[in-house]
PDB file of N, CA and C in Angstrom:
ATOM      1  N   MET A 154       0.836  -1.184   0.000  1.00 44.00           N
ATOM      2  CA  MET A 154       0.000   0.000   0.000  1.00 44.00           C
ATOM      3  C   MET A 154       0.875   1.240   0.000  1.00 44.00           C
ATOM      4  N   ARG A 155       0.373   2.244  -0.643  1.00 47.00           N
ATOM      5  CA  ARG A 155       1.109   3.516  -0.687  1.00 47.00           C
ATOM      6  C   ARG A 155       0.665   4.419   0.445  1.00 47.00           C
ATOM      7  N   LYS A 156       1.614   5.217   0.920  1.00 48.00           N
ATOM      8  CA  LYS A 156       1.266   6.226   1.912  1.00 48.00           C
ATOM      9  C   LYS A 156       0.660   7.421   1.193  1.00 48.00           C
ATOM     10  N   ARG A 157      -0.358   7.959   1.760  1.00 47.00           N
ATOM     11  CA  ARG A 157      -0.966   9.154   1.186  1.00 47.00           C
ATOM     12  C   ARG A 157      -0.690  10.313   2.119  1.00 47.00           C
ATOM     13  N   HIS A 158      -0.131  11.376   1.566  1.00 50.00           N
ATOM     14  CA  HIS A 158       0.205  12.556   2.361  1.00 50.00           C
ATOM     15  C   HIS A 158      -0.957  13.523   2.313  1.00 50.00           C
ATOM     16  N   GLY A 159      -1.392  13.974   3.457  1.00 52.00           N
ATOM     17  CA  GLY A 159      -2.438  14.966   3.518  1.00 52.00           C
ATOM     18  C   GLY A 159      -3.806  14.420   3.147  1.00 52.00           C
ATOM     19  N   GLY A 160      -3.974  13.124   3.084  1.00 52.00           N
ATOM     20  CA  GLY A 160      -5.258  12.549   2.775  1.00 52.00           C
ATOM     21  C   GLY A 160      -5.639  12.712   1.315  1.00 52.00           C
ATOM     22  N   GLY A 161      -4.805  13.343   0.504  1.00 56.00           N
ATOM     23  CA  GLY A 161      -5.129  13.620  -0.882  1.00 56.00           C
ATOM     24  C   GLY A 161      -5.053  12.406  -1.753  1.00 56.00           C
ATOM     25  N   GLY A 162      -4.036  11.947  -2.119  1.00 60.00           N
ATOM     26  CA  GLY A 162      -3.886  10.839  -3.033  1.00 60.00           C
ATOM     27  C   GLY A 162      -2.528  10.976  -3.679  1.00 60.00           C
ATOM     28  N   PRO A 163      -2.265  10.174  -4.654  1.00 71.00           N
ATOM     29  CA  PRO A 163      -0.955  10.277  -5.297  1.00 71.00           C
ATOM     30  C   PRO A 163      -0.819  11.612  -6.017  1.00 71.00           C
ATOM     31  N   GLU A 164       0.394  12.100  -6.079  1.00 69.00           N
ATOM     32  CA  GLU A 164       0.667  13.363  -6.740  1.00 69.00           C
ATOM     33  C   GLU A 164       0.524  13.181  -8.247  1.00 69.00           C
ATOM     34  N   VAL A 165      -0.191  14.076  -8.880  1.00 67.00           N
ATOM     35  CA  VAL A 165      -0.424  13.986 -10.313  1.00 67.00           C
ATOM     36  C   VAL A 165       0.232  15.187 -10.978  1.00 67.00           C
ATOM     37  N   PHE A 166       0.993  14.954 -12.058  1.00 63.00           N
ATOM     38  CA  PHE A 166       1.673  16.036 -12.756  1.00 63.00           C
ATOM     39  C   PHE A 166       0.954  16.332 -14.061  1.00 63.00           C
ATOM     40  N   ARG A 167       0.923  17.604 -14.424  1.00 63.00           N
ATOM     41  CA  ARG A 167       0.398  18.011 -15.724  1.00 63.00           C
ATOM     42  C   ARG A 167       1.548  18.104 -16.704  1.00 63.00           C
ATOM     43  N   ILE A 168       1.371  17.569 -17.885  1.00 65.00           N
ATOM     44  CA  ILE A 168       2.433  17.624 -18.890  1.00 65.00           C
ATOM     45  C   ILE A 168       2.572  19.044 -19.433  1.00 65.00           C
ATOM     46  N   THR A 169       1.512  19.842 -19.408  1.00 65.00           N
ATOM     47  CA  THR A 169       1.615  21.211 -19.909  1.00 65.00           C
ATOM     48  C   THR A 169       2.488  22.072 -19.007  1.00 65.00           C
ATOM     49  N   GLY A 170       2.703  21.626 -17.772  1.00 60.00           N
ATOM     50  CA  GLY A 170       3.557  22.374 -16.864  1.00 60.00           C
ATOM     51  C   GLY A 170       5.028  22.035 -17.024  1.00 60.00           C
ATOM     52  N   ALA A 171       5.341  21.066 -17.867  1.00 65.00           N
ATOM     53  CA  ALA A 171       6.734  20.664 -18.060  1.00 65.00           C
ATOM     54  C   ALA A 171       7.472  21.715 -18.885  1.00 65.00           C
ATOM     55  N   ARG A 172       8.734  21.900 -18.573  1.00 68.00           N
ATOM     56  CA  ARG A 172       9.539  22.857 -19.338  1.00 68.00           C
ATOM     57  C   ARG A 172       9.889  22.284 -20.695  1.00 68.00           C
ATOM     58  N   GLN A 173      10.257  23.185 -21.588  1.00 71.00           N
ATOM     59  CA  GLN A 173      10.681  22.785 -22.923  1.00 71.00           C
ATOM     60  C   GLN A 173      11.977  21.975 -22.809  1.00 71.00           C
ATOM     61  N   GLY A 174      12.165  20.984 -23.684  1.00 78.00           N
ATOM     62  CA  GLY A 174      13.366  20.165 -23.651  1.00 78.00           C
ATOM     63  C   GLY A 174      14.610  21.000 -23.924  1.00 78.00           C
ATOM     64  N   LEU A 175      15.754  20.548 -23.413  1.00 80.00           N
ATOM     65  CA  LEU A 175      16.996  21.301 -23.556  1.00 80.00           C
ATOM     66  C   LEU A 175      17.394  21.458 -25.019  1.00 80.00           C
ATOM     67  N   GLN A 176      17.263  20.403 -25.807  1.00 86.00           N
ATOM     68  CA  GLN A 176      17.626  20.504 -27.229  1.00 86.00           C
ATOM     69  C   GLN A 176      16.734  21.502 -27.952  1.00 86.00           C
ATOM     70  N   ASP A 177      15.446  21.489 -27.662  1.00 84.00           N
ATOM     71  CA  ASP A 177      14.528  22.444 -28.294  1.00 84.00           C
ATOM     72  C   ASP A 177      14.842  23.865 -27.873  1.00 84.00           C
ATOM     73  N   ASP A 178      15.208  24.039 -26.606  1.00 82.00           N
ATOM     74  CA  ASP A 178      15.552  25.370 -26.106  1.00 82.00           C
ATOM     75  C   ASP A 178      16.802  25.910 -26.801  1.00 82.00           C
ATOM     76  N   VAL A 179      17.840  25.080 -26.895  1.00 83.00           N
ATOM     77  CA  VAL A 179      19.088  25.501 -27.549  1.00 83.00           C
ATOM     78  C   VAL A 179      18.842  25.780 -29.032  1.00 83.00           C
ATOM     79  N   ARG A 180      18.066  24.920 -29.677  1.00 88.00           N
ATOM     80  CA  ARG A 180      17.763  25.113 -31.094  1.00 88.00           C
ATOM     81  C   ARG A 180      17.013  26.436 -31.319  1.00 88.00           C
ATOM     82  N   GLY A 181      16.086  26.755 -30.449  1.00 86.00           N
ATOM     83  CA  GLY A 181      15.337  28.009 -30.565  1.00 86.00           C
ATOM     84  C   GLY A 181      16.237  29.221 -30.371  1.00 86.00           C
ATOM     85  N   ARG A 182      17.145  29.141 -29.383  1.00 85.00           N
ATOM     86  CA  ARG A 182      18.065  30.260 -29.161  1.00 85.00           C
ATOM     87  C   ARG A 182      19.035  30.418 -30.327  1.00 85.00           C
ATOM     88  N   GLN A 183      19.503  29.307 -30.900  1.00 87.00           N
ATOM     89  CA  GLN A 183      20.385  29.393 -32.074  1.00 87.00           C
ATOM     90  C   GLN A 183      19.649  30.012 -33.257  1.00 87.00           C
ATOM     91  N   ARG A 184      18.396  29.630 -33.439  1.00 89.00           N
ATOM     92  CA  ARG A 184      17.609  30.180 -34.539  1.00 89.00           C
ATOM     93  C   ARG A 184      17.427  31.691 -34.376  1.00 89.00           C
ATOM     94  N   ARG A 185      17.122  32.153 -33.162  1.00 86.00           N
ATOM     95  CA  ARG A 185      16.974  33.597 -32.922  1.00 86.00           C
ATOM     96  C   ARG A 185      18.291  34.335 -33.167  1.00 86.00           C
ATOM     97  N   TYR A 186      19.409  33.722 -32.784  1.00 87.00           N
ATOM     98  CA  TYR A 186      20.712  34.340 -32.989  1.00 87.00           C
ATOM     99  C   TYR A 186      21.029  34.457 -34.478  1.00 87.00           C
ATOM    100  N   VAL A 187      20.772  33.404 -35.246  1.00 89.00           N
ATOM    101  CA  VAL A 187      21.050  33.435 -36.686  1.00 89.00           C
ATOM    102  C   VAL A 187      20.163  34.475 -37.373  1.00 89.00           C
ATOM    103  N   ILE A 188      18.908  34.561 -36.976  1.00 89.00           N
ATOM    104  CA  ILE A 188      18.023  35.572 -37.566  1.00 89.00           C
ATOM    105  C   ILE A 188      18.530  36.970 -37.239  1.00 89.00           C
ATOM    106  N   SER A 189      18.946  37.213 -36.004  1.00 88.00           N
ATOM    107  CA  SER A 189      19.465  38.526 -35.621  1.00 88.00           C
ATOM    108  C   SER A 189      20.729  38.877 -36.405  1.00 88.00           C
ATOM    109  N   MET A 190      21.608  37.911 -36.569  1.00 88.00           N
ATOM    110  CA  MET A 190      22.843  38.178 -37.320  1.00 88.00           C
ATOM    111  C   MET A 190      22.561  38.374 -38.815  1.00 88.00           C
ATOM    112  N   SER A 191      21.544  37.718 -39.331  1.00 92.00           N
ATOM    113  CA  SER A 191      21.166  37.943 -40.731  1.00 92.00           C
ATOM    114  C   SER A 191      20.628  39.352 -40.921  1.00 92.00           C
ATOM    115  N   VAL A 192      19.806  39.807 -40.001  1.00 90.00           N
ATOM    116  CA  VAL A 192      19.289  41.189 -40.067  1.00 90.00           C
ATOM    117  C   VAL A 192      20.447  42.165 -39.942  1.00 90.00           C
ATOM    118  N   ARG A 193      21.410  41.878 -39.073  1.00 91.00           N
ATOM    119  CA  ARG A 193      22.582  42.746 -38.926  1.00 91.00           C
ATOM    120  C   ARG A 193      23.376  42.818 -40.225  1.00 91.00           C
ATOM    121  N   THR A 194      23.611  41.672 -40.853  1.00 92.00           N
ATOM    122  CA  THR A 194      24.360  41.649 -42.113  1.00 92.00           C
ATOM    123  C   THR A 194      23.642  42.461 -43.184  1.00 92.00           C
ATOM    124  N   LEU A 195      22.332  42.278 -43.278  1.00 93.00           N
ATOM    125  CA  LEU A 195      21.560  43.050 -44.255  1.00 93.00           C
ATOM    126  C   LEU A 195      21.606  44.544 -43.965  1.00 93.00           C
ATOM    127  N   SER A 196      21.560  44.921 -42.702  1.00 91.00           N
ATOM    128  CA  SER A 196      21.596  46.346 -42.380  1.00 91.00           C
ATOM    129  C   SER A 196      22.961  46.964 -42.681  1.00 91.00           C
ATOM    130  N   VAL A 197      24.046  46.231 -42.470  1.00 91.00           N
ATOM    131  CA  VAL A 197      25.384  46.755 -42.805  1.00 91.00           C
ATOM    132  C   VAL A 197      25.528  46.883 -44.324  1.00 91.00           C
ATOM    133  N   ILE A 198      25.039  45.891 -45.072  1.00 93.00           N
ATOM    134  CA  ILE A 198      25.080  45.983 -46.539  1.00 93.00           C
ATOM    135  C   ILE A 198      24.215  47.145 -47.017  1.00 93.00           C
ATOM    136  N   LEU A 199      23.045  47.314 -46.420  1.00 91.00           N
ATOM    137  CA  LEU A 199      22.164  48.430 -46.772  1.00 91.00           C
ATOM    138  C   LEU A 199      22.833  49.770 -46.468  1.00 91.00           C
ATOM    139  N   ALA A 200      23.540  49.852 -45.352  1.00 92.00           N
ATOM    140  CA  ALA A 200      24.254  51.083 -45.007  1.00 92.00           C
ATOM    141  C   ALA A 200      25.333  51.382 -46.046  1.00 92.00           C
ATOM    142  N   ALA A 201      26.054  50.379 -46.499  1.00 92.00           N
ATOM    143  CA  ALA A 201      27.109  50.592 -47.503  1.00 92.00           C
ATOM    144  C   ALA A 201      26.512  51.007 -48.849  1.00 92.00           C
ATOM    145  N   VAL A 202      25.385  50.404 -49.226  1.00 92.00           N
ATOM    146  CA  VAL A 202      24.763  50.721 -50.514  1.00 92.00           C
ATOM    147  C   VAL A 202      24.147  52.120 -50.501  1.00 92.00           C
ATOM    148  N   LEU A 203      23.526  52.489 -49.398  1.00 90.00           N
ATOM    149  CA  LEU A 203      22.806  53.768 -49.327  1.00 90.00           C
ATOM    150  C   LEU A 203      23.656  54.939 -48.830  1.00 90.00           C
ATOM    151  N   TRP A 204      24.928  54.722 -48.563  1.00 91.00           N
ATOM    152  CA  TRP A 204      25.745  55.784 -47.976  1.00 91.00           C
ATOM    153  C   TRP A 204      25.764  57.046 -48.843  1.00 91.00           C
ATOM    154  N   ASN A 205      25.901  56.922 -50.143  1.00 92.00           N
ATOM    155  CA  ASN A 205      25.936  58.096 -51.021  1.00 92.00           C
ATOM    156  C   ASN A 205      24.557  58.472 -51.551  1.00 92.00           C
ATOM    157  N   VAL A 206      23.545  57.662 -51.332  1.00 91.00           N
ATOM    158  CA  VAL A 206      22.207  57.941 -51.852  1.00 91.00           C
ATOM    159  C   VAL A 206      21.339  58.600 -50.788  1.00 91.00           C
ATOM    160  N   GLU A 207      21.138  57.921 -49.693  1.00 90.00           N
ATOM    161  CA  GLU A 207      20.295  58.415 -48.596  1.00 90.00           C
ATOM    162  C   GLU A 207      21.062  58.231 -47.298  1.00 90.00           C
ATOM    163  N   ARG A 208      21.780  59.260 -46.913  1.00 91.00           N
ATOM    164  CA  ARG A 208      22.696  59.152 -45.787  1.00 91.00           C
ATOM    165  C   ARG A 208      21.986  58.890 -44.457  1.00 91.00           C
ATOM    166  N   HIS A 209      20.799  59.464 -44.245  1.00 92.00           N
ATOM    167  CA  HIS A 209      20.094  59.281 -42.965  1.00 92.00           C
ATOM    168  C   HIS A 209      19.687  57.821 -42.773  1.00 92.00           C
ATOM    169  N   VAL A 210      19.170  57.208 -43.810  1.00 90.00           N
ATOM    170  CA  VAL A 210      18.786  55.796 -43.722  1.00 90.00           C
ATOM    171  C   VAL A 210      20.031  54.923 -43.541  1.00 90.00           C
ATOM    172  N   ALA A 211      21.113  55.293 -44.195  1.00 91.00           N
ATOM    173  CA  ALA A 211      22.360  54.538 -44.073  1.00 91.00           C
ATOM    174  C   ALA A 211      22.901  54.598 -42.647  1.00 91.00           C
ATOM    175  N   ILE A 212      22.803  55.744 -42.015  1.00 93.00           N
ATOM    176  CA  ILE A 212      23.283  55.886 -40.627  1.00 93.00           C
ATOM    177  C   ILE A 212      22.429  55.047 -39.679  1.00 93.00           C
ATOM    178  N   VAL A 213      21.114  55.076 -39.894  1.00 91.00           N
ATOM    179  CA  VAL A 213      20.226  54.259 -39.047  1.00 91.00           C
ATOM    180  C   VAL A 213      20.548  52.772 -39.233  1.00 91.00           C
ATOM    181  N   ALA A 214      20.757  52.354 -40.477  1.00 90.00           N
ATOM    182  CA  ALA A 214      21.093  50.958 -40.752  1.00 90.00           C
ATOM    183  C   ALA A 214      22.444  50.603 -40.136  1.00 90.00           C
ATOM    184  N   LEU A 215      23.396  51.525 -40.165  1.00 90.00           N
ATOM    185  CA  LEU A 215      24.706  51.274 -39.577  1.00 90.00           C
ATOM    186  C   LEU A 215      24.619  51.144 -38.055  1.00 90.00           C
ATOM    187  N   VAL A 216      23.835  52.008 -37.423  1.00 92.00           N
ATOM    188  CA  VAL A 216      23.645  51.921 -35.965  1.00 92.00           C
ATOM    189  C   VAL A 216      22.965  50.595 -35.606  1.00 92.00           C
ATOM    190  N   LEU A 217      21.975  50.210 -36.412  1.00 90.00           N
ATOM    191  CA  LEU A 217      21.313  48.931 -36.183  1.00 90.00           C
ATOM    192  C   LEU A 217      22.310  47.783 -36.323  1.00 90.00           C
ATOM    193  N   GLY A 218      23.190  47.877 -37.301  1.00 89.00           N
ATOM    194  CA  GLY A 218      24.211  46.842 -37.503  1.00 89.00           C
ATOM    195  C   GLY A 218      25.221  46.788 -36.369  1.00 89.00           C
ATOM    196  N   LEU A 219      25.435  47.925 -35.698  1.00 90.00           N
ATOM    197  CA  LEU A 219      26.369  47.949 -34.572  1.00 90.00           C
ATOM    198  C   LEU A 219      25.736  47.463 -33.265  1.00 90.00           C
ATOM    199  N   VAL A 220      24.445  47.700 -33.098  1.00 91.00           N
ATOM    200  CA  VAL A 220      23.774  47.366 -31.842  1.00 91.00           C
ATOM    201  C   VAL A 220      23.265  45.916 -31.831  1.00 91.00           C
ATOM    202  N   LEU A 221      22.884  45.398 -32.982  1.00 88.00           N
ATOM    203  CA  LEU A 221      22.291  44.056 -33.034  1.00 88.00           C
ATOM    204  C   LEU A 221      23.179  42.933 -32.503  1.00 88.00           C
ATOM    205  N   PRO A 222      24.494  42.930 -32.696  1.00 87.00           N
ATOM    206  CA  PRO A 222      25.285  41.825 -32.121  1.00 87.00           C
ATOM    207  C   PRO A 222      25.164  41.728 -30.602  1.00 87.00           C
ATOM    208  N   TYR A 223      25.174  42.873 -29.929  1.00 89.00           N
ATOM    209  CA  TYR A 223      25.029  42.856 -28.478  1.00 89.00           C
ATOM    210  C   TYR A 223      23.666  42.290 -28.082  1.00 89.00           C
ATOM    211  N   ILE A 224      22.620  42.755 -28.720  1.00 86.00           N
ATOM    212  CA  ILE A 224      21.269  42.289 -28.411  1.00 86.00           C
ATOM    213  C   ILE A 224      21.139  40.797 -28.719  1.00 86.00           C
ATOM    214  N   ALA A 225      21.709  40.356 -29.841  1.00 82.00           N
ATOM    215  CA  ALA A 225      21.618  38.949 -30.227  1.00 82.00           C
ATOM    216  C   ALA A 225      22.329  38.048 -29.224  1.00 82.00           C
ATOM    217  N   VAL A 226      23.467  38.476 -28.730  1.00 83.00           N
ATOM    218  CA  VAL A 226      24.216  37.668 -27.751  1.00 83.00           C
ATOM    219  C   VAL A 226      23.462  37.610 -26.429  1.00 83.00           C
ATOM    220  N   VAL A 227      22.896  38.723 -26.008  1.00 84.00           N
ATOM    221  CA  VAL A 227      22.135  38.732 -24.753  1.00 84.00           C
ATOM    222  C   VAL A 227      20.924  37.810 -24.864  1.00 84.00           C
ATOM    223  N   ILE A 228      20.231  37.863 -25.993  1.00 78.00           N
ATOM    224  CA  ILE A 228      19.066  37.002 -26.180  1.00 78.00           C
ATOM    225  C   ILE A 228      19.483  35.535 -26.260  1.00 78.00           C
ATOM    226  N   ALA A 229      20.571  35.253 -26.975  1.00 77.00           N
ATOM    227  CA  ALA A 229      21.016  33.864 -27.131  1.00 77.00           C
ATOM    228  C   ALA A 229      21.519  33.272 -25.817  1.00 77.00           C
ATOM    229  N   ASN A 230      22.105  34.090 -24.961  1.00 78.00           N
ATOM    230  CA  ASN A 230      22.645  33.582 -23.699  1.00 78.00           C
ATOM    231  C   ASN A 230      21.649  33.625 -22.554  1.00 78.00           C
ATOM    232  N   ALA A 231      20.448  34.090 -22.834  1.00 75.00           N
ATOM    233  CA  ALA A 231      19.437  34.132 -21.780  1.00 75.00           C
ATOM    234  C   ALA A 231      19.151  32.710 -21.333  1.00 75.00           C
ATOM    235  N   GLY A 232      18.971  32.539 -20.054  1.00 67.00           N
ATOM    236  CA  GLY A 232      18.730  31.200 -19.515  1.00 67.00           C
ATOM    237  C   GLY A 232      17.371  30.676 -19.904  1.00 67.00           C
ATOM    238  N   ARG A 233      17.136  29.465 -19.500  1.00 65.00           N
ATOM    239  CA  ARG A 233      15.832  28.851 -19.762  1.00 65.00           C
ATOM    240  C   ARG A 233      14.803  29.520 -18.874  1.00 65.00           C
ATOM    241  N   GLU A 234      13.735  29.981 -19.488  1.00 61.00           N
ATOM    242  CA  GLU A 234      12.701  30.662 -18.722  1.00 61.00           C
ATOM    243  C   GLU A 234      11.589  29.691 -18.360  1.00 61.00           C
ATOM    244  N   ASN A 235      10.931  29.990 -17.259  1.00 58.00           N
ATOM    245  CA  ASN A 235       9.726  29.255 -16.904  1.00 58.00           C
ATOM    246  C   ASN A 235       8.576  29.854 -17.683  1.00 58.00           C
ATOM    247  N   ALA A 236       7.661  29.044 -18.082  1.00 55.00           N
ATOM    248  CA  ALA A 236       6.499  29.530 -18.822  1.00 55.00           C
ATOM    249  C   ALA A 236       5.475  30.061 -17.834  1.00 55.00           C
ATOM    250  N   PRO A 237       5.314  31.400 -17.743  1.00 54.00           N
ATOM    251  CA  PRO A 237       4.413  31.949 -16.724  1.00 54.00           C
ATOM    252  C   PRO A 237       2.942  31.751 -17.047  1.00 54.00           C
ATOM    253  N   GLY A 238       2.588  31.554 -18.315  1.00 57.00           N
ATOM    254  CA  GLY A 238       1.194  31.459 -18.677  1.00 57.00           C
ATOM    255  C   GLY A 238       0.598  30.073 -18.517  1.00 57.00           C
ATOM    256  N   LEU A 239       1.405  29.107 -18.198  1.00 53.00           N
ATOM    257  CA  LEU A 239       0.902  27.749 -18.085  1.00 53.00           C
ATOM    258  C   LEU A 239       0.286  27.511 -16.714  1.00 53.00           C
ATOM    259  N   PRO A 240      -0.627  26.570 -16.635  1.00 54.00           N
ATOM    260  CA  PRO A 240      -1.241  26.274 -15.339  1.00 54.00           C
ATOM    261  C   PRO A 240      -0.240  25.648 -14.381  1.00 54.00           C
ATOM    262  N   SER A 241      -0.668  25.483 -13.170  1.00 56.00           N
ATOM    263  CA  SER A 241       0.177  24.893 -12.139  1.00 56.00           C
ATOM    264  C   SER A 241       0.639  23.502 -12.555  1.00 56.00           C
ATOM    265  N   THR A 242       1.811  23.123 -12.086  1.00 59.00           N
ATOM    266  CA  THR A 242       2.374  21.828 -12.438  1.00 59.00           C
ATOM    267  C   THR A 242       1.610  20.687 -11.768  1.00 59.00           C
ATOM    268  N   PHE A 243       1.065  20.929 -10.626  1.00 61.00           N
ATOM    269  CA  PHE A 243       0.384  19.885  -9.884  1.00 61.00           C
ATOM    270  C   PHE A 243      -1.125  19.994 -10.058  1.00 61.00           C
ATOM    271  N   VAL A 244      -1.753  18.869 -10.139  1.00 63.00           N
ATOM    272  CA  VAL A 244      -3.205  18.808 -10.201  1.00 63.00           C
ATOM    273  C   VAL A 244      -3.675  18.234  -8.879  1.00 63.00           C
ATOM    274  N   THR A 245      -4.592  18.902  -8.248  1.00 70.00           N
ATOM    275  CA  THR A 245      -5.107  18.352  -7.004  1.00 70.00           C
ATOM    276  C   THR A 245      -6.089  17.242  -7.336  1.00 70.00           C
ATOM    277  N   PRO A 246      -5.938  16.102  -6.718  1.00 70.00           N
ATOM    278  CA  PRO A 246      -6.853  14.996  -7.015  1.00 70.00           C
ATOM    279  C   PRO A 246      -8.262  15.352  -6.558  1.00 70.00           C
ATOM    280  N   PRO A 247      -9.256  14.860  -7.256  1.00 75.00           N
ATOM    281  CA  PRO A 247     -10.633  15.179  -6.858  1.00 75.00           C
ATOM    282  C   PRO A 247     -10.953  14.567  -5.499  1.00 75.00           C
ATOM    283  N   THR A 248     -11.718  15.296  -4.723  1.00 78.00           N
ATOM    284  CA  THR A 248     -12.102  14.786  -3.413  1.00 78.00           C
ATOM    285  C   THR A 248     -13.362  13.946  -3.564  1.00 78.00           C
ATOM    286  N   ARG A 249     -13.381  12.849  -2.860  1.00 75.00           N
ATOM    287  CA  ARG A 249     -14.543  11.972  -2.913  1.00 75.00           C
ATOM    288  C   ARG A 249     -15.613  12.501  -1.966  1.00 75.00           C
ATOM    289  N   PRO A 250     -16.848  12.492  -2.408  1.00 76.00           N
ATOM    290  CA  PRO A 250     -17.908  12.973  -1.508  1.00 76.00           C
ATOM    291  C   PRO A 250     -18.075  12.024  -0.320  1.00 76.00           C
ATOM    292  N   MET A 251     -18.376  12.607   0.809  1.00 75.00           N
ATOM    293  CA  MET A 251     -18.538  11.812   2.015  1.00 75.00           C
ATOM    294  C   MET A 251     -19.950  11.217   2.033  1.00 75.00           C
ATOM    295  N   ILE A 252     -20.051   9.978   2.432  1.00 78.00           N
ATOM    296  CA  ILE A 252     -21.365   9.341   2.514  1.00 78.00           C
ATOM    297  C   ILE A 252     -22.014   9.787   3.811  1.00 78.00           C
ATOM    298  N   THR A 253     -23.196  10.339   3.679  1.00 76.00           N
ATOM    299  CA  THR A 253     -23.907  10.840   4.858  1.00 76.00           C
ATOM    300  C   THR A 253     -24.936   9.801   5.304  1.00 76.00           C
ATOM    301  N   PRO A 254     -25.274   9.782   6.594  1.00 72.00           N
ATOM    302  CA  PRO A 254     -26.300   8.839   7.065  1.00 72.00           C
ATOM    303  C   PRO A 254     -27.655   9.214   6.469  1.00 72.00           C
ATOM    304  N   PRO A 255     -28.522   8.258   6.256  1.00 70.00           N
ATOM    305  CA  PRO A 255     -29.832   8.562   5.665  1.00 70.00           C
ATOM    306  C   PRO A 255     -30.673   9.412   6.602  1.00 70.00           C
ATOM    307  N   ASP A 256     -31.576  10.186   6.003  1.00 72.00           N
ATOM    308  CA  ASP A 256     -32.491  11.015   6.791  1.00 72.00           C
ATOM    309  C   ASP A 256     -33.488  10.115   7.514  1.00 72.00           C
ATOM    310  N   ASP A 257     -34.217  10.663   8.494  1.00 67.00           N
ATOM    311  CA  ASP A 257     -35.228   9.899   9.240  1.00 67.00           C
ATOM    312  C   ASP A 257     -36.340   9.423   8.322  1.00 67.00           C
ATOM    313  N   GLU A 258     -36.640  10.195   7.302  1.00 66.00           N
ATOM    314  CA  GLU A 258     -37.727   9.838   6.395  1.00 66.00           C
ATOM    315  C   GLU A 258     -37.377   8.606   5.577  1.00 66.00           C
ATOM    316  N   ASP A 259     -36.090   8.432   5.267  1.00 58.00           N
ATOM    317  CA  ASP A 259     -35.658   7.331   4.423  1.00 58.00           C
ATOM    318  C   ASP A 259     -35.572   5.998   5.186  1.00 58.00           C
ATOM    319  N   ARG A 260     -35.604   6.045   6.504  1.00 60.00           N
ATOM    320  CA  ARG A 260     -35.488   4.825   7.291  1.00 60.00           C
ATOM    321  C   ARG A 260     -36.810   4.046   7.277  1.00 60.00           C
ATOM    322  N   GLY A 261     -36.676   2.783   7.341  1.00 58.00           N
ATOM    323  CA  GLY A 261     -37.895   1.936   7.416  1.00 58.00           C
ATOM    324  C   GLY A 261     -38.381   1.866   8.844  1.00 58.00           C
ATOM    325  N   PRO A 262     -39.545   1.238   9.095  1.00 61.00           N
ATOM    326  CA  PRO A 262     -40.091   1.154  10.447  1.00 61.00           C
ATOM    327  C   PRO A 262     -39.212   0.335  11.401  1.00 61.00           C
ATOM    328  N   ALA A 263     -38.464  -0.624  10.892  1.00 60.00           N
ATOM    329  CA  ALA A 263     -37.619  -1.455  11.751  1.00 60.00           C
ATOM    330  C   ALA A 263     -36.357  -0.712  12.185  1.00 60.00           C
ATOM    331  N   ASP A 264     -35.934   0.301  11.411  1.00 56.00           N
ATOM    332  CA  ASP A 264     -34.689   1.044  11.708  1.00 56.00           C
ATOM    333  C   ASP A 264     -34.922   2.173  12.691  1.00 56.00           C
ATOM    334  N   ARG A 265     -36.161   2.574  12.928  1.00 54.00           N
ATOM    335  CA  ARG A 265     -36.427   3.726  13.787  1.00 54.00           C
ATOM    336  C   ARG A 265     -36.270   3.334  15.258  1.00 54.00           C
ATOM    337  N   ASP A 266     -35.887   4.317  16.071  1.00 54.00           N
ATOM    338  CA  ASP A 266     -35.690   4.080  17.510  1.00 54.00           C
ATOM    339  C   ASP A 266     -36.970   4.105  18.277  1.00 54.00           C
TER     340      ASP A 266
END
C-alpha cells in the first residue's frame, strides 16, 4: 500500500507544466541568434549601398548593424525561462464525496428508535 500525504492521493503532474526540452531550447536560441545576425548583415550591406544615396537611412542601418550583435548575444545567452502562462504543475486529485447517514424519512419502520 502507498502512503498518502495529507489525505489527498498520489501526486499527479500536468504535462503542460513541463519545461521545454533542452535541445529544443538551444535550437530556438540558435535560430533567434542566426536571424538577428542575418538582419545585422543586411543592415550593414544596406548602409554601404545607401551611404551616397540616402545618408540618414544609411546611418540608421549602420547603428542597427552595430547594436544588433550585443542584443543577439544577450538574447542567445538568456537562460531557460519558466512559462508563466501555463497552469500549475500539480493537479489536485478530486475529493470523494462523504457518505452521509440517511435522513429519518428514508429509514424503514424497523430502523427507527
